[in-house]
Tab-separated table of C-alpha atoms in Angstrom:
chain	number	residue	atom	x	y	z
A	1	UNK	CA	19.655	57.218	-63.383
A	2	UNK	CA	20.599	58.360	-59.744
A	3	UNK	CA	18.557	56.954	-57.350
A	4	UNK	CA	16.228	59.246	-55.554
A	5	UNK	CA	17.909	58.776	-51.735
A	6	UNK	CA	21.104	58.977	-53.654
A	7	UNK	CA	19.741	62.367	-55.735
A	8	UNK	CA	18.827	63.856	-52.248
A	9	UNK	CA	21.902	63.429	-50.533
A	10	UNK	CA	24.121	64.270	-52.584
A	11	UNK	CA	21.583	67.724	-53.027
A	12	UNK	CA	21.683	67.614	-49.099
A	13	UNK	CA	25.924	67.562	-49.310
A	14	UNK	CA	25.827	70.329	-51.716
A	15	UNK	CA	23.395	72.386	-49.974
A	16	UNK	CA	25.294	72.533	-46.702
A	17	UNK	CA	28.537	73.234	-48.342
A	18	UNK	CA	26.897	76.113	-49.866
A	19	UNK	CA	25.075	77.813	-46.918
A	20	UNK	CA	27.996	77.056	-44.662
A	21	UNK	CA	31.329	76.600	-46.382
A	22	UNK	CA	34.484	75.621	-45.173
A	23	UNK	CA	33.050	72.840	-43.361
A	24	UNK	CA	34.810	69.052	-43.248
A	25	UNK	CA	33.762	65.703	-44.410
A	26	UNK	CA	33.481	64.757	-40.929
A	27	UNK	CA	31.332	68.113	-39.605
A	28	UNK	CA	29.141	67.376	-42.940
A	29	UNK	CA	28.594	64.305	-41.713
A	30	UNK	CA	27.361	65.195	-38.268
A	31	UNK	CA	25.155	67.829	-39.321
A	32	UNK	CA	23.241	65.765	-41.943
A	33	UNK	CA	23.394	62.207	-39.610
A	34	UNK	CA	25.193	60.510	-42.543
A	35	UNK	CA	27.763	58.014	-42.457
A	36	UNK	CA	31.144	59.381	-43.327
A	37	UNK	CA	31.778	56.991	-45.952
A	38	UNK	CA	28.568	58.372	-47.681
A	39	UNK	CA	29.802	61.559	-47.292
A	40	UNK	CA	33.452	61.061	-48.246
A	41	UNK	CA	31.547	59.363	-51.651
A	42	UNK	CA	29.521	62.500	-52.537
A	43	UNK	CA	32.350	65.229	-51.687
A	44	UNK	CA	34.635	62.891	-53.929
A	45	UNK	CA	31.739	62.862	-56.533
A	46	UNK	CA	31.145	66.642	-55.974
A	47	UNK	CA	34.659	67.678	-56.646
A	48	UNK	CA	35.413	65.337	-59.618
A	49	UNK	CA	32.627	67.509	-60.892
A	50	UNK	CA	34.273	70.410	-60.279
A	51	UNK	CA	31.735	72.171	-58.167
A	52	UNK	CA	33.145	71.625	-55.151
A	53	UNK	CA	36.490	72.403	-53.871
A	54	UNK	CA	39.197	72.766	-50.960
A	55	UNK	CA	39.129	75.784	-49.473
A	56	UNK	CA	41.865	75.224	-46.839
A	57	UNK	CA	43.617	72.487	-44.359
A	58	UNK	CA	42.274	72.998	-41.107
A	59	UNK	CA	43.802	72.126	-37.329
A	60	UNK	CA	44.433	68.590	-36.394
A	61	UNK	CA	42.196	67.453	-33.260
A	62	UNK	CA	43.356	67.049	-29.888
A	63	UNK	CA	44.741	63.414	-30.497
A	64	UNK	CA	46.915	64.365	-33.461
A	65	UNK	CA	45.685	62.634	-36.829
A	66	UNK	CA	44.610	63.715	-40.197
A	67	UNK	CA	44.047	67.638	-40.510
A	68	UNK	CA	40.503	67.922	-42.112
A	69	UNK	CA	40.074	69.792	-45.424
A	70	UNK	CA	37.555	72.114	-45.416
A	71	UNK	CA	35.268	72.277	-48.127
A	72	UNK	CA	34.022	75.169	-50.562
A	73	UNK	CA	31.760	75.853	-53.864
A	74	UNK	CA	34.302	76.730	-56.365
A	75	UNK	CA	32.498	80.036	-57.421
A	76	UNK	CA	33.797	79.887	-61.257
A	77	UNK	CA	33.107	76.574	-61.866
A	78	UNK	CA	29.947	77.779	-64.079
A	79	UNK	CA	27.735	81.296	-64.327
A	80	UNK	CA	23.984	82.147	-64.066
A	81	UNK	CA	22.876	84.959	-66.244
A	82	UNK	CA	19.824	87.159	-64.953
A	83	UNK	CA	17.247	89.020	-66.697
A	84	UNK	CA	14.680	91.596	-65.881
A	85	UNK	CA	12.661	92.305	-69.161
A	86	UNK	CA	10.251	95.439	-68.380
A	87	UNK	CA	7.960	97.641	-70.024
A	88	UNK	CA	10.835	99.544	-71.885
A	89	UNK	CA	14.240	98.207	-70.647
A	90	UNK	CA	15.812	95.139	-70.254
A	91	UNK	CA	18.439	94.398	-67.872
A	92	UNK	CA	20.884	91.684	-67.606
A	93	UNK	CA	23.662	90.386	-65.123
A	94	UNK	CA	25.830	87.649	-65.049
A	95	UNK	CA	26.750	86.405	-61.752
A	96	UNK	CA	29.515	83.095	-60.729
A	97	UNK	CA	28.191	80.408	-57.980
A	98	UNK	CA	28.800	82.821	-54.889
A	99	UNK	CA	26.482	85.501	-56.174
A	100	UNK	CA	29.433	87.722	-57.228
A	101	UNK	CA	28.008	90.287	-60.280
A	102	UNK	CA	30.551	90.068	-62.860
A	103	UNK	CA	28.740	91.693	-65.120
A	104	UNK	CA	25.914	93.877	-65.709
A	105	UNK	CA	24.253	95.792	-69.094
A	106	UNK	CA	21.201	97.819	-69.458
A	107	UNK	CA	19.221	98.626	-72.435
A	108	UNK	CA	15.960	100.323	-73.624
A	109	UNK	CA	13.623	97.973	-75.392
A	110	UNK	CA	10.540	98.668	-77.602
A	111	UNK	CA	8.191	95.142	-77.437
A	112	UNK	CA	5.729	96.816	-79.879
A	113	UNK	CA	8.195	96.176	-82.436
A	114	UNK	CA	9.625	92.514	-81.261
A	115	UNK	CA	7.778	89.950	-79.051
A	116	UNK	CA	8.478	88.933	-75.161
A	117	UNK	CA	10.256	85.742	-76.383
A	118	UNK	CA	11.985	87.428	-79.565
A	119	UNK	CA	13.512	89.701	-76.906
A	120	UNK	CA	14.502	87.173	-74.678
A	121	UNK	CA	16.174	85.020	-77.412
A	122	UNK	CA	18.375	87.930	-78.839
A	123	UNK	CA	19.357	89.014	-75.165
A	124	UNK	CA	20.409	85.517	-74.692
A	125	UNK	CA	22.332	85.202	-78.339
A	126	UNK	CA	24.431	88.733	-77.831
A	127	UNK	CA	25.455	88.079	-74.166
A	128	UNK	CA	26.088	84.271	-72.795
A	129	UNK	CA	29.322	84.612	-75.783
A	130	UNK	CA	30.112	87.477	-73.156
A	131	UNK	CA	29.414	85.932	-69.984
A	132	UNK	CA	31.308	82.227	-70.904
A	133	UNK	CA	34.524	84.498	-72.502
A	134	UNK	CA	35.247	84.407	-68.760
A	135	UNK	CA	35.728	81.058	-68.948
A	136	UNK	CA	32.552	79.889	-66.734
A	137	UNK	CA	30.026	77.970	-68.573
A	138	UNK	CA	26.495	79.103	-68.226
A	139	UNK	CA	24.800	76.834	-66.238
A	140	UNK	CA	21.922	78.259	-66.359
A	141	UNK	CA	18.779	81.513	-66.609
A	142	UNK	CA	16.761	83.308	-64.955
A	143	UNK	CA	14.397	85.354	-66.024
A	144	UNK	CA	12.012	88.061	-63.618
A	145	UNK	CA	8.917	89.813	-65.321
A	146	UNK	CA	6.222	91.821	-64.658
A	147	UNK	CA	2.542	90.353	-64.272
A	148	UNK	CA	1.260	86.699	-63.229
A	149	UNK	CA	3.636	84.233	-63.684
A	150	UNK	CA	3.727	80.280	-63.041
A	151	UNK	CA	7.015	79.535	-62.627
A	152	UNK	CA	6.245	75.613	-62.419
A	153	UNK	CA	5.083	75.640	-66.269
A	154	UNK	CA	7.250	78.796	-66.912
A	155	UNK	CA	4.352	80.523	-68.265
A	156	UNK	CA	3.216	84.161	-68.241
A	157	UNK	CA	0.135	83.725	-67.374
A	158	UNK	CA	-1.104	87.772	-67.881
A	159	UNK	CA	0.699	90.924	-68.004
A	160	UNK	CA	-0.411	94.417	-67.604
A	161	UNK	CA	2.292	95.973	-68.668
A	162	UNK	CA	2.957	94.001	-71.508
A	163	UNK	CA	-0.707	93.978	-72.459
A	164	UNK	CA	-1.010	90.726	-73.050
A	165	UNK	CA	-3.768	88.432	-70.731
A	166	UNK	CA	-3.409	85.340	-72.748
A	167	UNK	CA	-0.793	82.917	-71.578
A	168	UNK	CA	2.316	83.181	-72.990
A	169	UNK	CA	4.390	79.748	-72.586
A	170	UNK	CA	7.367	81.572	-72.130
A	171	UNK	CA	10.027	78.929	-71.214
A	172	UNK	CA	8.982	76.255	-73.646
A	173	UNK	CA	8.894	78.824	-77.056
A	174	UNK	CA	11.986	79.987	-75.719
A	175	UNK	CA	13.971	76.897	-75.593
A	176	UNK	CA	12.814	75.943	-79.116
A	177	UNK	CA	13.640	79.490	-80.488
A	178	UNK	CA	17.407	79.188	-78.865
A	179	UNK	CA	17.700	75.534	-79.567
A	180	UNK	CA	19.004	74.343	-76.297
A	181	UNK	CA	18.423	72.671	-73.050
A	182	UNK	CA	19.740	74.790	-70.368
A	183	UNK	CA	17.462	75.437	-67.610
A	184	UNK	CA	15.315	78.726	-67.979
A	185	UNK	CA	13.269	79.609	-64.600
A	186	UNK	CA	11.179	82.394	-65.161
A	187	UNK	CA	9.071	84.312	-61.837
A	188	UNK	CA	7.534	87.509	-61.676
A	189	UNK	CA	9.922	90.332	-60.948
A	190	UNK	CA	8.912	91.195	-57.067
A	191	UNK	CA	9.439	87.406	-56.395
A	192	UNK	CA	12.564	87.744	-57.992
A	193	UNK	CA	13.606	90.445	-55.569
A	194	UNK	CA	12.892	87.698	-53.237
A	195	UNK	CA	15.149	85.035	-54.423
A	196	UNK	CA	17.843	87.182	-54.585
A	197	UNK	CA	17.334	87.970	-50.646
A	198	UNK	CA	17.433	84.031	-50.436
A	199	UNK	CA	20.008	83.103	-52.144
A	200	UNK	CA	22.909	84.791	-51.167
A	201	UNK	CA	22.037	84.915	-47.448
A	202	UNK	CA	24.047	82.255	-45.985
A	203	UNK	CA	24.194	81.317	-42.388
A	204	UNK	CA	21.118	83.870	-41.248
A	205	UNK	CA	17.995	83.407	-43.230
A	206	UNK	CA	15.072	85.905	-42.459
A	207	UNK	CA	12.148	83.217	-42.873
A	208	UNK	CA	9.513	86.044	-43.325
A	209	UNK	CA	9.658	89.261	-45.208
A	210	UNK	CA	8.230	91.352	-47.839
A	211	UNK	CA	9.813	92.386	-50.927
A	212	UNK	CA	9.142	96.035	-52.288
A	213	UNK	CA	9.865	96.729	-55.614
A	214	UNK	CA	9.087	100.035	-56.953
A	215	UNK	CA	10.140	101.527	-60.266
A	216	UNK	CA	9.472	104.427	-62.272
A	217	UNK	CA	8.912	103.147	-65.981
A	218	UNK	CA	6.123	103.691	-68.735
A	219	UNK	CA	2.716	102.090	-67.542
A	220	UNK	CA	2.239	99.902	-70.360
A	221	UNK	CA	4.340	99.529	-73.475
A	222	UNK	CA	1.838	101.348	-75.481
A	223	UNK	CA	2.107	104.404	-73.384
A	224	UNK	CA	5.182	106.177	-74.187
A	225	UNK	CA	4.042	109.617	-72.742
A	226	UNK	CA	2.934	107.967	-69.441
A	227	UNK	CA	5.598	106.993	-67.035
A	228	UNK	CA	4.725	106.466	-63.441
A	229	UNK	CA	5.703	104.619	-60.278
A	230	UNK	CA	4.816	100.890	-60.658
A	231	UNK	CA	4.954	98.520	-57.467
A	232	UNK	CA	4.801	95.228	-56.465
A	233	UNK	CA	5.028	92.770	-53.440
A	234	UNK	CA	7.074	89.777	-53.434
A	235	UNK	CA	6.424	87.657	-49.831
A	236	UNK	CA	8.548	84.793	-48.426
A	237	UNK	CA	6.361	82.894	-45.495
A	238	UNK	CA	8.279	80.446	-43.757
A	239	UNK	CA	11.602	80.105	-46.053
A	240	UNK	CA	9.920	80.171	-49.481
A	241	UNK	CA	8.762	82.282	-52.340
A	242	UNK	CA	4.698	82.536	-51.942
A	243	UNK	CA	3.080	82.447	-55.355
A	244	UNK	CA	-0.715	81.697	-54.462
A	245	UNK	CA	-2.885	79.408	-55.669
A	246	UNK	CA	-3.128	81.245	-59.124
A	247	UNK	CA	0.201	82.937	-59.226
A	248	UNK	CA	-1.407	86.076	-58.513
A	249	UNK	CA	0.401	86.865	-54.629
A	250	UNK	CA	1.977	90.139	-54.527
A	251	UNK	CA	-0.110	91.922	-56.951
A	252	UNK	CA	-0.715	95.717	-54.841
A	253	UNK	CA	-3.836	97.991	-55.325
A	254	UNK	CA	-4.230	100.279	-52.553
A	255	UNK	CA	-7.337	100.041	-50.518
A	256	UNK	CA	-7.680	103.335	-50.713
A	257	UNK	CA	-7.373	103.448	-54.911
A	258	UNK	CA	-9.867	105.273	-56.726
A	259	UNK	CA	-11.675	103.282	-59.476
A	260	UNK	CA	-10.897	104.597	-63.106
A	261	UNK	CA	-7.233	105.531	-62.333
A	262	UNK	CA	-3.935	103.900	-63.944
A	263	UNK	CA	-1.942	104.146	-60.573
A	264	UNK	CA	-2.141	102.146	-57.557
A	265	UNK	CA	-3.039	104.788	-55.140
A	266	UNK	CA	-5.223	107.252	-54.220
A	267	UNK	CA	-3.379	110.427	-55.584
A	268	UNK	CA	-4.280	111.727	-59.134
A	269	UNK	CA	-2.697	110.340	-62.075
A	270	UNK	CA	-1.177	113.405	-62.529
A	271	UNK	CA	0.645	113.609	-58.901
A	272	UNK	CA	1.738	110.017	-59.731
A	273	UNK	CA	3.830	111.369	-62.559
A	274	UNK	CA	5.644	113.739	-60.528
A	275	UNK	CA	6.733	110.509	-57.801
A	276	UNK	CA	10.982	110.851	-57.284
A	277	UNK	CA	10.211	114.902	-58.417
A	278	UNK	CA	7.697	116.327	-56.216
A	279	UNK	CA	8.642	115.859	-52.424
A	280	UNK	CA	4.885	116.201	-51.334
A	281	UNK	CA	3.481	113.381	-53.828
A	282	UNK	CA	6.421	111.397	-52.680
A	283	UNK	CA	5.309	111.851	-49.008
A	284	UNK	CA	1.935	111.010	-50.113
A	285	UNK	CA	2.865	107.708	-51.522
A	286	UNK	CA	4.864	107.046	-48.400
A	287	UNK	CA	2.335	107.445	-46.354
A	288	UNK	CA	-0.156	105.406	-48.419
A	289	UNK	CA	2.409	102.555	-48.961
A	290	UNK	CA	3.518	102.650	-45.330
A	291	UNK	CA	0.104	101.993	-43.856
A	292	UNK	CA	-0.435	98.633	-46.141
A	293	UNK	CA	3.306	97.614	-45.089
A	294	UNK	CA	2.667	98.143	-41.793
A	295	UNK	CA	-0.603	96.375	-41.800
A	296	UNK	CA	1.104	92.898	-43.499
A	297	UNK	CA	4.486	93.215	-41.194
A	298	UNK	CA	1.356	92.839	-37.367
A	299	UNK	CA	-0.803	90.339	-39.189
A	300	UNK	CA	1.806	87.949	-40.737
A	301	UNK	CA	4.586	88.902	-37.993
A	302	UNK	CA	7.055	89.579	-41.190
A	303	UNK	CA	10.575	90.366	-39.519
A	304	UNK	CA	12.376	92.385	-42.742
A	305	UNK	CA	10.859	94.707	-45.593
A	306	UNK	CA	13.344	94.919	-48.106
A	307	UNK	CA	13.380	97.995	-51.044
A	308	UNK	CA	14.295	97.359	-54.237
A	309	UNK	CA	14.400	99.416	-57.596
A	310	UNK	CA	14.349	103.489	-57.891
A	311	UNK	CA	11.856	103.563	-55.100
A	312	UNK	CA	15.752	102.817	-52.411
A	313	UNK	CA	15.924	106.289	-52.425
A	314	UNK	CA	13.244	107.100	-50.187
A	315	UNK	CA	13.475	103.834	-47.734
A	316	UNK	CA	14.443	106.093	-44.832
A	317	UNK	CA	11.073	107.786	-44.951
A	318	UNK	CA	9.611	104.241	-45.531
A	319	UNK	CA	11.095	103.084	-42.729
A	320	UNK	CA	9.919	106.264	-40.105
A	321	UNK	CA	6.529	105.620	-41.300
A	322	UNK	CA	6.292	101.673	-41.264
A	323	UNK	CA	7.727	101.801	-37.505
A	324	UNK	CA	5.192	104.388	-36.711
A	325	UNK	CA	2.374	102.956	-38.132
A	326	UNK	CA	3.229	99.122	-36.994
A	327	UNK	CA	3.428	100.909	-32.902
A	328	UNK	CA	0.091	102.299	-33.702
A	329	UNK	CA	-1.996	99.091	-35.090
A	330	UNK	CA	-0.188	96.688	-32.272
A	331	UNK	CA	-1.540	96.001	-28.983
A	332	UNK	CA	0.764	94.216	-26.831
A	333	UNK	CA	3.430	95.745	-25.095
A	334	UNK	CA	6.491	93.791	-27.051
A	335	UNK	CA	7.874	95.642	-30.030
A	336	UNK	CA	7.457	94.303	-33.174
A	337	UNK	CA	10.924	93.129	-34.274
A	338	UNK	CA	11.063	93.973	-38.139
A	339	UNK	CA	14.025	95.336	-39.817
A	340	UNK	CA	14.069	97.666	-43.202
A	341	UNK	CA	16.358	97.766	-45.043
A	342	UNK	CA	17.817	98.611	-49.387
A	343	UNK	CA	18.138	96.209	-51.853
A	344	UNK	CA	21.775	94.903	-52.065
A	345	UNK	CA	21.781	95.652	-55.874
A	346	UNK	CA	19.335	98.603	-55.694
A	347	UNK	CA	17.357	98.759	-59.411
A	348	UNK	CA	19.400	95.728	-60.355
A	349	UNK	CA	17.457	93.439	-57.770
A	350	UNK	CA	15.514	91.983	-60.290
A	351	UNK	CA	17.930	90.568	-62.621
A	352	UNK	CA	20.294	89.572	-59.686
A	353	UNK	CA	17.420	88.170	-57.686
A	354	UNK	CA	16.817	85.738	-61.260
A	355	UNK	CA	20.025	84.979	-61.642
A	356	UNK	CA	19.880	83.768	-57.521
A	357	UNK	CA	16.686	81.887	-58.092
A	358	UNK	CA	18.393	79.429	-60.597
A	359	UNK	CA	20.978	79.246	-57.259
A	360	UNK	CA	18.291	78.550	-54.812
A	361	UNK	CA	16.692	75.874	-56.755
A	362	UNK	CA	20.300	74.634	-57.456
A	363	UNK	CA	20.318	73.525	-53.873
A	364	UNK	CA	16.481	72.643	-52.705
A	365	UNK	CA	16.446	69.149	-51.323
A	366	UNK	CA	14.038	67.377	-53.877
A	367	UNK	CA	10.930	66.185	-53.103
A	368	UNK	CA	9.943	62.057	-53.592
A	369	UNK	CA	9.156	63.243	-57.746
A	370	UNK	CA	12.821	64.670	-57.683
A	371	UNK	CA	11.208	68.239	-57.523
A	372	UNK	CA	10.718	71.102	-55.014
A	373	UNK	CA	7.571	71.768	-53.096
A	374	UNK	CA	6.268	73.611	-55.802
A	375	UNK	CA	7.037	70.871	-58.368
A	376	UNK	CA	10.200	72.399	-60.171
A	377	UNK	CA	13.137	70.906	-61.109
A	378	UNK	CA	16.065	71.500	-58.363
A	379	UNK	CA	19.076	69.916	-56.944
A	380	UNK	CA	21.264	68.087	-59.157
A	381	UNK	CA	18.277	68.026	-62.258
A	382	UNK	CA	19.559	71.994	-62.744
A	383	UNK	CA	23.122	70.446	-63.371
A	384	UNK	CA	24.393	70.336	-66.959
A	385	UNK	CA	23.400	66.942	-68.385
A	386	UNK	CA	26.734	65.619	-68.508
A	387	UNK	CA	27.481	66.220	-64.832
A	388	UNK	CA	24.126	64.389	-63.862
A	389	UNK	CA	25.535	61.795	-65.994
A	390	UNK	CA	28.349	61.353	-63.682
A	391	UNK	CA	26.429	61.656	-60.738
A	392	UNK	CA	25.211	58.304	-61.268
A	393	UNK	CA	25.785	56.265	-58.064
């Protein structure tokens, strides 16, 4: 087994190459305060692998010598597929080690006639033959849904949408229905949004945002005649993912929402159908939506809200409002400093943002347990087991 000082330095190596690549043995070195032959020992390690590789031959110094070799993840050493399964589509992506989407399929799905893990087990079955054709292994899945979700017993703890509030132990029944051991994170689908603004964000990391995802899509699975604008909140405080105590963070209700309704805010049911087709209910929601941003961005001094899913389209109105209502509720002279901006892969941010959380725990320094904060496997644990065999030092 790899020691745990060896397991976190060699996560450490990997890590750095990854935020900041093309980077020497000898710059690693400095930045992490190892010695260089540790270093030297873990790149060596890294690219017998495979994962790592040389990206170019850089300068000589001043005094002549060796010209370093700068250092690289090779980005089709293995894949990640992503999943977003959702009230009556599924989405899925397949993405190679720098976040690059080489592929990307959506579907409708009916789960009144198949169940959550059913689904999840045939998606898997018709597309990783697709996804490693390319030649990458899959290294790994991710999987974003919609309810409360513990991501540390990948379970869904109570859905909604799905109408199910009994615990579903997602990860575990799927591993036994697929028959493998490949690492399957599951999160709701707002944090998801979040780990995909994570992940592929590599020398500037916004430490505190918000994650909007909004998306027009049948209310529950039972409802077929009922589709309406369904949001949630992913937050990252301080550099990670916030779940809550009970996996519950996120979840939006507008303070203004009328009890007996089925949307989130206080216009009629019936205006709430007509969001992304009536101009006026969309300013309504704006407005509404705004107002709670606005509120979150002055009390937890949040410096990015980030739009994901159908609800892009209207982030310019988002954004006039927020600003407007954040100068309102502040009090000091400063400006708030928070910047709002569109999904990078607009009503594909959930699988993507999957896919990237497999990434992101990929390269999480473990903790003394050989997990992260949250107790989840990460670092070189994710790896296929025969590449943690060789990691052995």
């Amino acid at each position: 087994m790899v020691n745990y000082v060896s397991k976190v330095n060699i996560t450490r190596v990997l890590r750095t190459i990854y935020l900041k690549q093309g980077l020497s043995r000898v710059e690693i070195s400095k930045i992490l305060d190892l010695n260089k032959s540790t270093v030297s020992k873990i790149v060596s390690l890294l690219e017998e692998i495979g994962i790592v590789e040389t990206a170019a031959v850089g300068d000589a110094g001043p005094t002549g010598g060796r010209r370093p070799l700068q250092l690289r993840i090779c980005s089709n050493w293995g894949c990640i597929m992503g999943v977003e399964i959702q009230t009556e589509a599924f989405t899925v992506v397949g993405i190679n080690l720098q976040g690059d989407v080489f592929f990307s399929h959506t579907e409708a799905l009916d789960l009144r006639k198949t169940s959550l893990v059913d689904a999840f087990a045939d998606i898997v079955r018709r597309f990783r033959p697709g996804l490693e054709a390319t030649g990458m292994p899959l290294l790994g899945i991710g999987v974003g849904l919609p309810g409360f979700v513990d991501p540390l017993r990948g379970v869904l703890r109570a859905s909604m949408p799905f109408e199910h509030f009994e615990e579903i132990a997602f990860v575990r029944e799927s591993r036994a229905k697929l028959g493998f051991s490949l690492p399957i994170l599951v999160d709701n689908d707002a944090n998801c949004g979040c780990w995909g603004e994570l992940a592929f964000r590599y020398s500037e990391r916004t430490r505190n945002f918000v994650f909007v995802l909004g998306e027009l899509r049948k209310h529950t699975i039972a409802m077929d005649d009922y589709r309406i604008m369904a949001l949630g909140l992913g937050l990252v405080l301080n550099g990670h993912v916030h779940h809550g105590d009970d996996y519950s963070a996120g979840e939006f209700r507008s303070i203004l929402y009328k009890s007996h309704q089925v949307n989130q805010f206080s216009v009629t049911d019936e205006q709430a159908r007509q969001f992304l087709q009536n101009p006026e209910v969309d300013g309504l929601i704006v407005e509404e939506l705004s107002r709670h941003l606005a509120f979150l961005i002055n009390v937890l001094n949040l410096r990015k809200v980030v739009i994901g899913g159908q609800m892009e389209i209207l982030t310019e109105d988002i954004s006039t409002a927020v600003r407007g209502f954040v100068r309102t509720n502040w009090a000091y002279p400063e400006e708030v400093n928070c910047e709002i901006e569109v999904s990078r892969l607009g009503e594909q941010a959930v699988a993507y943002g999957a896919a990237g959380m497999y990434l992101e725990h990929l390269i999480e320094i473990p903790d003394v347990n050989g997990r992260t904060r949250q107790g989840m496997p990460c670092g070189i644990d994710l790896l296929p087991p025969k590449y943690r065999e060789t990691a052995d030092m």
